Structures are given as structure tokens and as C-alpha cells.
Short mmCIF file of C-alpha atoms in Angstrom, two decimals:
data_model
loop_
_atom_site.label_atom_id
_atom_site.label_comp_id
_atom_site.label_asym_id
_atom_site.label_seq_id
_atom_site.Cartn_x
_atom_site.Cartn_y
_atom_site.Cartn_z
CA MET A 18 -61.88 206.27 -48.99
CA GLU A 19 -63.17 204.85 -52.27
CA ASN A 20 -65.43 201.81 -51.95
CA THR A 21 -63.60 199.05 -53.83
CA SER A 22 -65.59 196.10 -52.43
CA GLY A 23 -66.40 193.27 -54.82
CA GLN A 24 -63.36 193.89 -57.05
CA GLY A 25 -61.56 190.72 -56.01
CA LYS A 26 -57.86 190.99 -55.31
CA LYS A 27 -57.85 194.57 -56.62
CA ALA A 28 -60.12 195.65 -53.78
CA ILE A 29 -58.42 197.60 -51.03
CA VAL A 30 -59.49 196.21 -47.64
CA PRO A 31 -60.17 199.00 -45.12
CA ALA A 32 -58.10 198.58 -41.96
CA GLU A 33 -61.15 198.98 -39.70
CA ILE A 34 -62.79 195.81 -41.03
CA ASP A 35 -59.70 193.66 -41.47
CA GLY A 36 -59.99 191.72 -38.20
CA TRP A 37 -61.34 188.55 -36.61
CA ASN A 38 -64.75 187.44 -37.93
CA TRP A 39 -66.82 185.29 -35.54
CA GLY A 40 -69.47 184.46 -38.13
CA ALA A 41 -66.85 183.10 -40.52
CA PHE A 42 -65.16 181.13 -37.73
CA LEU A 43 -68.27 179.47 -36.28
CA LEU A 44 -70.56 179.09 -39.30
CA ASN A 45 -67.68 178.71 -41.81
CA TRP A 46 -69.16 177.21 -45.03
CA ILE A 47 -72.66 178.62 -44.35
CA TRP A 48 -71.16 182.07 -43.83
CA GLY A 49 -69.00 181.53 -46.92
CA ILE A 50 -72.00 180.95 -49.20
CA GLY A 51 -73.78 183.99 -47.80
CA ASN A 52 -70.72 186.19 -48.35
CA ASN A 53 -69.61 184.85 -51.76
CA THR A 54 -66.49 183.42 -50.13
CA PHE A 55 -66.65 179.93 -51.58
CA ILE A 56 -63.20 178.97 -50.38
CA ALA A 57 -65.06 178.20 -47.15
CA LEU A 58 -66.34 175.02 -48.84
CA LEU A 59 -62.91 173.54 -48.11
CA MET A 60 -64.56 172.69 -44.79
CA PHE A 61 -65.76 169.52 -46.55
CA VAL A 62 -62.19 168.41 -47.31
CA PRO A 63 -60.83 165.97 -44.69
CA PHE A 64 -57.96 167.26 -42.56
CA VAL A 65 -58.21 170.73 -44.16
CA ASN A 66 -61.45 171.22 -42.19
CA PHE A 67 -59.45 171.18 -38.95
CA ILE A 68 -57.64 174.44 -39.72
CA MET A 69 -60.12 176.10 -42.09
CA PRO A 70 -62.33 177.68 -39.35
CA PHE A 71 -59.30 179.53 -37.97
CA VAL A 72 -58.24 180.65 -41.45
CA LEU A 73 -61.76 181.96 -42.06
CA GLY A 74 -61.77 183.69 -38.71
CA VAL A 75 -58.61 185.61 -39.60
CA LYS A 76 -59.12 186.19 -43.35
CA GLY A 77 -62.92 186.03 -43.61
CA SER A 78 -63.63 189.77 -43.41
CA ALA A 79 -61.03 190.63 -46.05
CA TRP A 80 -62.28 187.92 -48.42
CA ALA A 81 -65.91 188.95 -47.93
CA TRP A 82 -65.03 192.59 -48.77
CA GLN A 83 -63.15 191.48 -51.90
CA ASN A 84 -65.75 188.95 -53.10
CA LYS A 85 -69.01 190.87 -52.57
CA GLU A 86 -70.12 194.44 -53.18
CA TRP A 87 -71.09 196.38 -50.07
CA GLU A 88 -72.82 199.75 -49.81
CA SER A 89 -70.25 201.06 -47.36
CA ILE A 90 -67.94 200.08 -44.55
CA GLU A 91 -70.80 200.68 -42.10
CA HIS A 92 -73.05 198.40 -44.12
CA PHE A 93 -70.37 195.68 -44.09
CA LYS A 94 -69.91 195.97 -40.33
CA ALA A 95 -73.66 195.85 -39.70
CA VAL A 96 -74.10 192.69 -41.77
CA GLN A 97 -71.13 190.93 -40.16
CA LYS A 98 -72.46 191.89 -36.74
CA LYS A 99 -75.74 190.18 -37.62
CA TRP A 100 -73.83 187.08 -38.69
CA ALA A 101 -72.11 187.00 -35.29
CA TYR A 102 -75.43 187.58 -33.51
CA TRP A 103 -77.25 184.75 -35.29
CA THR A 104 -74.22 182.50 -34.88
CA ALA A 105 -74.48 182.90 -31.11
CA ILE A 106 -78.20 182.12 -31.21
CA VAL A 107 -77.68 178.99 -33.35
CA TYR A 108 -74.94 177.66 -31.07
CA LEU A 109 -76.92 178.37 -27.91
CA PHE A 110 -79.90 176.58 -29.44
CA PHE A 111 -77.87 173.49 -30.27
CA ILE A 112 -76.23 173.48 -26.83
CA ALA A 113 -79.64 173.72 -25.15
CA ALA A 114 -81.08 171.04 -27.46
CA PHE A 115 -78.16 168.71 -26.76
CA ALA A 116 -78.42 169.27 -23.01
CA GLY A 117 -82.17 168.64 -23.13
CA LEU A 118 -81.75 165.48 -25.18
CA PHE A 119 -79.03 164.25 -22.84
CA PHE A 120 -81.26 164.86 -19.81
CA ILE A 121 -84.20 163.08 -21.44
CA ILE A 122 -82.05 160.05 -22.32
CA MET A 123 -80.51 159.86 -18.85
CA SER A 124 -83.90 160.30 -17.19
CA SER A 125 -85.47 157.55 -19.30
CA MET A 126 -82.52 155.31 -18.42
CA LYS A 127 -83.14 156.00 -14.73
CA ASP A 128 -86.80 155.04 -15.20
CA SER A 129 -85.86 151.77 -16.92
CA ASP A 130 -86.63 148.40 -15.32
CA ALA A 131 -82.93 147.46 -15.42
CA PHE A 132 -81.88 150.55 -13.42
CA LYS A 133 -84.72 150.15 -10.93
CA LEU A 134 -83.74 146.52 -10.35
CA ALA A 135 -80.08 147.43 -9.76
CA GLU A 136 -81.05 150.31 -7.46
CA SER A 137 -83.38 148.04 -5.49
CA GLN A 138 -80.77 145.30 -5.08
CA PHE A 139 -78.14 147.86 -4.07
CA GLU A 140 -80.51 149.33 -1.50
CA SER A 141 -81.25 145.91 0.00
CA SER A 142 -77.56 144.96 0.28
CA ARG A 143 -75.99 144.87 3.74
CA GLN A 144 -72.59 145.64 2.20
CA ALA A 145 -73.89 148.79 0.55
CA SER A 146 -75.49 149.93 3.79
CA GLU A 147 -72.24 149.45 5.71
CA ILE A 148 -70.15 151.35 3.15
CA ILE A 149 -72.49 154.07 1.87
CA GLY A 150 -75.09 154.27 4.63
CA LYS A 151 -78.77 155.00 4.46
CA PRO A 152 -80.64 156.85 3.19
CA PHE A 153 -78.71 157.35 -0.04
CA SER A 154 -79.35 159.21 -3.27
CA THR A 155 -78.44 158.29 -6.83
CA GLY A 156 -77.33 160.52 -9.68
CA LEU A 157 -78.19 160.35 -13.35
CA PRO A 158 -76.93 157.12 -14.94
CA SER A 159 -74.69 156.77 -17.97
CA GLY A 160 -74.13 153.79 -20.22
CA SER A 161 -76.30 151.91 -22.65
CA ILE A 162 -79.46 149.83 -22.77
CA GLU A 163 -80.24 147.66 -25.76
CA THR A 164 -83.58 145.90 -25.92
CA SER A 165 -85.23 143.73 -28.49
CA GLU A 166 -88.23 142.14 -26.87
CA PRO A 167 -88.12 139.84 -25.03
CA SER A 168 -84.32 140.11 -24.62
CA GLY A 169 -81.92 142.92 -23.86
CA LYS A 170 -78.64 144.02 -22.35
CA ALA A 171 -77.70 146.93 -20.08
CA THR A 172 -74.31 148.26 -18.98
CA ILE A 173 -74.77 151.26 -16.71
CA SER A 174 -73.00 153.30 -14.03
CA PHE A 175 -74.41 155.86 -11.61
CA GLY A 176 -73.21 157.93 -8.70
CA VAL A 177 -74.42 157.16 -5.20
CA GLU A 178 -74.10 159.14 -1.95
CA GLY A 179 -75.20 158.14 1.53
CA SER A 180 -74.72 159.11 5.16
CA LYS A 181 -71.37 157.29 5.38
CA GLY A 182 -69.78 157.92 2.01
CA LYS A 183 -70.20 158.05 -1.74
CA GLY A 184 -68.99 156.31 -4.84
CA THR A 185 -69.96 154.96 -8.23
CA VAL A 186 -72.04 151.86 -8.90
CA TYR A 187 -71.44 149.79 -12.01
CA PHE A 188 -73.72 146.99 -13.13
CA ASP A 189 -74.52 144.89 -16.13
CA ALA A 190 -77.79 143.11 -16.64
CA VAL A 191 -79.45 140.91 -19.22
CA LYS A 192 -83.08 140.56 -20.16
CA GLU A 193 -84.19 137.02 -20.85
CA LEU A 194 -87.74 136.03 -21.67
CA GLY A 195 -88.94 139.49 -20.72
CA GLN A 196 -87.27 139.51 -17.29
CA TRP A 197 -84.20 141.55 -16.27
CA LYS A 198 -81.48 139.87 -14.22
CA ILE A 199 -78.39 141.52 -12.71
CA ASN A 200 -75.16 139.71 -13.64
CA SER A 201 -72.80 141.87 -11.59
CA LEU A 202 -73.12 144.85 -9.26
CA VAL A 203 -69.94 146.68 -8.22
CA LEU A 204 -69.39 149.67 -5.95
CA GLU A 205 -66.28 151.81 -6.40
CA GLU A 206 -65.57 153.91 -3.31
CA GLU A 207 -64.72 157.54 -3.97
CA GLY A 208 -61.26 158.53 -2.84
CA THR A 209 -59.80 155.05 -2.37
CA GLY A 210 -60.91 153.65 -5.72
CA LYS A 211 -61.56 150.35 -3.97
CA ARG A 212 -64.09 148.13 -5.73
CA ILE A 213 -66.50 145.88 -3.88
CA ASP A 214 -68.70 143.24 -5.45
CA ILE A 215 -72.15 143.83 -4.02
CA ASP A 216 -74.15 140.75 -3.07
CA PRO A 217 -77.74 141.91 -3.61
CA HIS A 218 -79.07 139.08 -1.42
CA ALA A 219 -77.07 140.05 1.67
CA THR A 220 -79.82 142.24 3.09
CA THR A 221 -80.14 144.43 6.15
CA SER A 222 -83.74 143.41 6.73
CA ALA A 223 -84.72 143.00 10.34
CA PRO A 224 -85.32 139.43 11.54
CA VAL A 225 -88.89 138.14 11.51
CA GLU A 226 -90.59 138.70 14.85
CA GLY A 227 -89.96 135.75 17.13
CA VAL A 228 -87.06 134.48 14.99
CA VAL A 229 -83.58 133.96 16.38
CA ALA A 230 -80.57 134.26 14.06
CA VAL A 231 -78.14 131.45 14.92
CA THR A 232 -74.57 131.11 13.64
CA PRO A 233 -72.57 127.86 13.89
CA ALA A 234 -70.39 129.45 16.58
CA LEU A 235 -73.41 130.41 18.66
CA ALA A 236 -74.92 126.97 18.24
CA GLU A 237 -71.78 125.39 19.73
CA LYS A 238 -71.97 127.66 22.79
CA THR A 239 -75.58 126.99 23.70
CA ALA A 240 -76.56 123.92 25.67
CA THR A 241 -80.22 124.29 24.86
CA PRO A 242 -81.42 122.29 21.83
CA VAL A 243 -82.47 124.55 18.98
CA ASP A 244 -85.62 123.93 16.99
CA VAL A 245 -84.38 124.45 13.41
CA GLU A 246 -87.93 125.16 12.25
CA LYS A 247 -87.89 128.39 14.33
CA VAL A 248 -84.47 129.86 13.50
CA VAL A 249 -82.59 131.40 10.63
CA ILE A 250 -79.39 129.45 10.00
CA THR A 251 -76.43 131.55 8.82
CA THR A 252 -73.61 129.47 7.33
CA SER A 253 -70.82 131.50 5.70
CA GLU A 254 -70.41 134.88 4.00
CA ALA A 255 -70.78 133.13 0.65
CA ASN A 256 -74.19 131.83 1.73
CA VAL A 257 -75.50 134.81 3.68
CA GLY A 258 -77.49 135.89 0.61
CA ALA A 259 -78.96 132.41 0.32
CA ALA A 260 -80.98 133.19 3.44
CA LYS A 261 -81.53 129.64 4.60
CA ALA A 262 -84.51 130.81 6.57
CA LYS A 263 -86.47 128.12 8.34
CA ALA A 264 -88.49 130.45 10.56
CA GLY A 265 -92.02 130.55 9.37
CA VAL A 266 -91.15 128.49 6.28
CA ARG A 267 -93.64 125.70 5.77
CA LYS A 268 -92.52 122.25 4.77
CA PRO A 269 -94.16 121.26 1.47
CA THR A 270 -96.32 118.15 1.35
CA GLY A 271 -96.96 116.29 -1.87
CA ASP A 272 -95.88 117.96 -5.11
CA VAL A 273 -93.74 120.96 -4.14
CA ASN A 274 -94.85 123.05 -7.14
CA GLU A 275 -98.53 122.48 -6.42
CA PHE A 276 -97.95 123.20 -2.74
CA TRP A 277 -96.50 126.69 -3.30
CA GLY A 278 -98.89 127.36 -6.16
CA ASN A 279 -101.81 127.30 -3.74
CA PHE A 280 -100.62 130.44 -1.93
CA THR A 281 -100.96 134.10 -2.83
CA TRP A 282 -98.04 136.43 -2.07
CA ASP A 283 -99.87 137.79 0.96
CA ASP A 284 -100.32 134.22 2.23
CA LEU A 285 -96.55 133.76 2.43
CA SER A 286 -94.70 134.40 5.66
CA ALA A 287 -91.89 136.96 5.87
CA GLY A 288 -89.33 134.14 5.80
CA GLU A 289 -90.91 132.57 2.72
CA LYS A 290 -91.04 135.92 0.93
CA LYS A 291 -87.32 136.39 1.60
CA LEU A 292 -86.52 133.06 0.01
CA TRP A 293 -88.70 133.65 -3.03
CA ALA A 294 -87.20 137.15 -3.38
CA VAL A 295 -83.77 135.54 -3.77
CA LEU A 296 -85.20 133.88 -6.89
CA GLY A 297 -86.53 137.19 -8.23
CA TRP A 298 -90.17 136.94 -7.14
CA ASN A 299 -92.11 139.81 -5.63
CA GLY A 300 -95.72 140.69 -4.90
CA ARG A 301 -96.26 142.20 -8.35
CA ILE A 302 -95.39 139.14 -10.42
CA TRP A 303 -96.35 136.36 -7.99
CA GLY A 304 -99.29 134.58 -9.54
CA SER A 305 -98.92 136.44 -12.85
CA GLU A 306 -99.52 134.36 -15.94
CA SER A 307 -97.51 136.66 -18.21
CA GLU A 308 -94.44 137.52 -16.14
CA SER A 309 -91.92 135.51 -14.13
CA PRO A 310 -88.28 135.93 -13.02
CA ALA A 311 -85.40 134.55 -15.09
CA SER A 312 -84.72 131.87 -12.48
CA GLU A 313 -88.02 130.20 -13.40
CA GLU A 314 -86.58 129.14 -16.77
CA THR A 315 -83.09 128.35 -15.45
CA SER A 316 -81.97 124.77 -14.81
CA TRP A 317 -80.76 123.73 -11.36
CA ALA A 318 -77.14 123.51 -12.55
CA LYS A 319 -77.18 127.08 -13.88
CA LEU A 320 -78.71 128.64 -10.78
CA SER A 321 -76.44 130.56 -8.43
CA GLU A 322 -75.42 129.03 -5.10
CA ALA A 323 -77.73 131.47 -3.32
CA GLU A 324 -80.68 130.52 -5.52
CA ARG A 325 -80.13 126.76 -5.02
CA ALA A 326 -79.84 127.26 -1.26
CA ALA A 327 -83.11 129.23 -1.22
CA LEU A 328 -84.87 126.52 -3.24
CA THR A 329 -83.60 123.83 -0.90
CA SER A 330 -85.08 125.74 2.04
CA LEU A 331 -88.38 125.85 0.13
CA GLY A 332 -88.39 122.08 -0.30
CA TYR A 333 -87.01 121.80 -3.83
CA ASP A 334 -84.21 119.60 -5.07
CA LYS A 335 -82.63 119.15 -8.48
CA LYS A 336 -85.26 116.64 -9.59
CA SER A 337 -88.32 118.63 -8.52
CA TRP A 338 -86.95 121.92 -9.85
CA ASN A 339 -86.04 120.52 -13.24
CA LYS A 340 -89.36 118.62 -13.21
CA GLU A 341 -87.56 115.40 -14.13
#
């Protein structure tokens, strides 16, 4: 058969090459430039670009034969095979690059302070332990974190699976004055779709040695007077997280701020640490001159019920906390 390639519409397209062209379909306008088929540039026209890849896939080989001179049919096939080969390599590269970038972003999100805080509060929650069980594992998070020192915002979800069940945890947090604070922490059970607000302060921690946990009902049943300085008083479910712990909690004398400022974290009793933890303190930032929890800059009126209850147990009131 006479080689008529490159003669435009007069060229006779051999039947053996007039078929689907993967290079034209996947690389469209790039393939078009390389094969003198400039109609492929219609890929830049809105709406037309939705159907143009399929048109190129069907008609690409015929157009390439008509628009460019080829040494032979075998030469044409060899070149188009290379286009398909390099197309596969390019797409695999971009898929691998996208997957790698996604993994890096998700991993960095999991290493963020906001995620670690949410994970820690979820782990310490009695509700989470009862529903999910321990130990539990967490999957890669998804969502967004926006930071502009010293403020920021995070809205994230992550999978969680424990010995009793699994689900998805959703939380949103804000960063104020360099300190992250969880606004809401919600667990959605897999299967039922039921959502539970997680109280991060309702912990499963074991009682301090020598401490008796007393509920109002138990107090009514006992005839023996109870020394409130040696018990943990539990009021209602709304105040469980407040941990009104009196056991091992010293009663401040003089200025309450100066009193607690004289202690290191290791000097505090287990009960005192629990109360300060409600307010966001831990051993790392206690005594730090550059870092403090968000509660430190929050007025008494804007504190949560749990935080005010913890402060009351530590000897604070509205006047001393606001330093009026």
C-alpha cells in the first residue's frame, strides 16, 4: 500500500492503525503538538475539554497519519507505542507523587499539637474507654489546620479502633496565645452512626492511694462521718470531669497565686495534678515562662463549669482568679 501519510484529508488511513490511541487519550494536547494534530488544543476550551480526550482516543491515530509524514506503518505504530509507554510512566509518577504528598500531609497532621491534644483527651476519657475500649489505635487524620502564630484553627477527623469497637472521632480546636484548646470532641460509633460528645475530663484514672470516692448516695447510707479533706466528691455526670478532688489537695494560705507558685509539678499531689490538668496544665509547661494553657488568660465567666469547679477545689474564686 502506498504511503500517503502527511497529505491531510487526501491521505488514506491504513485499517491496521485506525484504532484507539492511548497516548492521544491521556496526554491529549501534549500528544497533539507532538503529532501535528493541533485540534487537540481544544482541550483548553471549557466544556469541550470534557469530551475531547475521547474524541482524540478514537480519531487520534487517523489524524496523526494525515497530519504528519511517517516512514511506514511500522514506524507509525512504533512511535505511538512509545507515546502510550511514556503516558503510563507519567501517570504512574503523578499517582505516586500524589499518594506520597497525601501521606506526608496526613502524617504531619498526626504529628501536630492539635491532634496530639485531641488524642490525649480522647484516651483519658472514661466514655471513650467504655465505648471503644483500651488499648486503641488511630488512623491517619483528615481535615485542615490553619495556623498563624500565635493563633490557629483545626477541624479534623480520624478513625479509632479499640478492644470493644471502632468509630470516627471528630474534633475542632483553636489556638489562642500559642496554646491549643479543644472546643468539641465527638465520637461516631461505626454501624449505629450514634454520636457521643466526649468529655475529656471524665477520666478512667485510678483513685489516689488511700482515697475513697464518695457519691451523694453513698454518703447518705454511711453513718460514719466523712472527712472531706480525704475523699473525692463526685456530684453529677455534668461535674464528673470537674474532679472536685479534696484528697491530697492542700488548702492555700495567703495569696492563692503565690501559694501554688511555690510548688514544682513534682511537688504536687496526684489529686492536685488532676485538678490542674483540667485547666490544661501538665509537667512540661508547669513553671514555664513562655508557655501556658488557654485557661490562664480566660476570665472566670468564660471558663467551663469543669474548669471553675477545679479552681474552686484549688482555693480560687472569681475575685482571686480575675485578680480583682
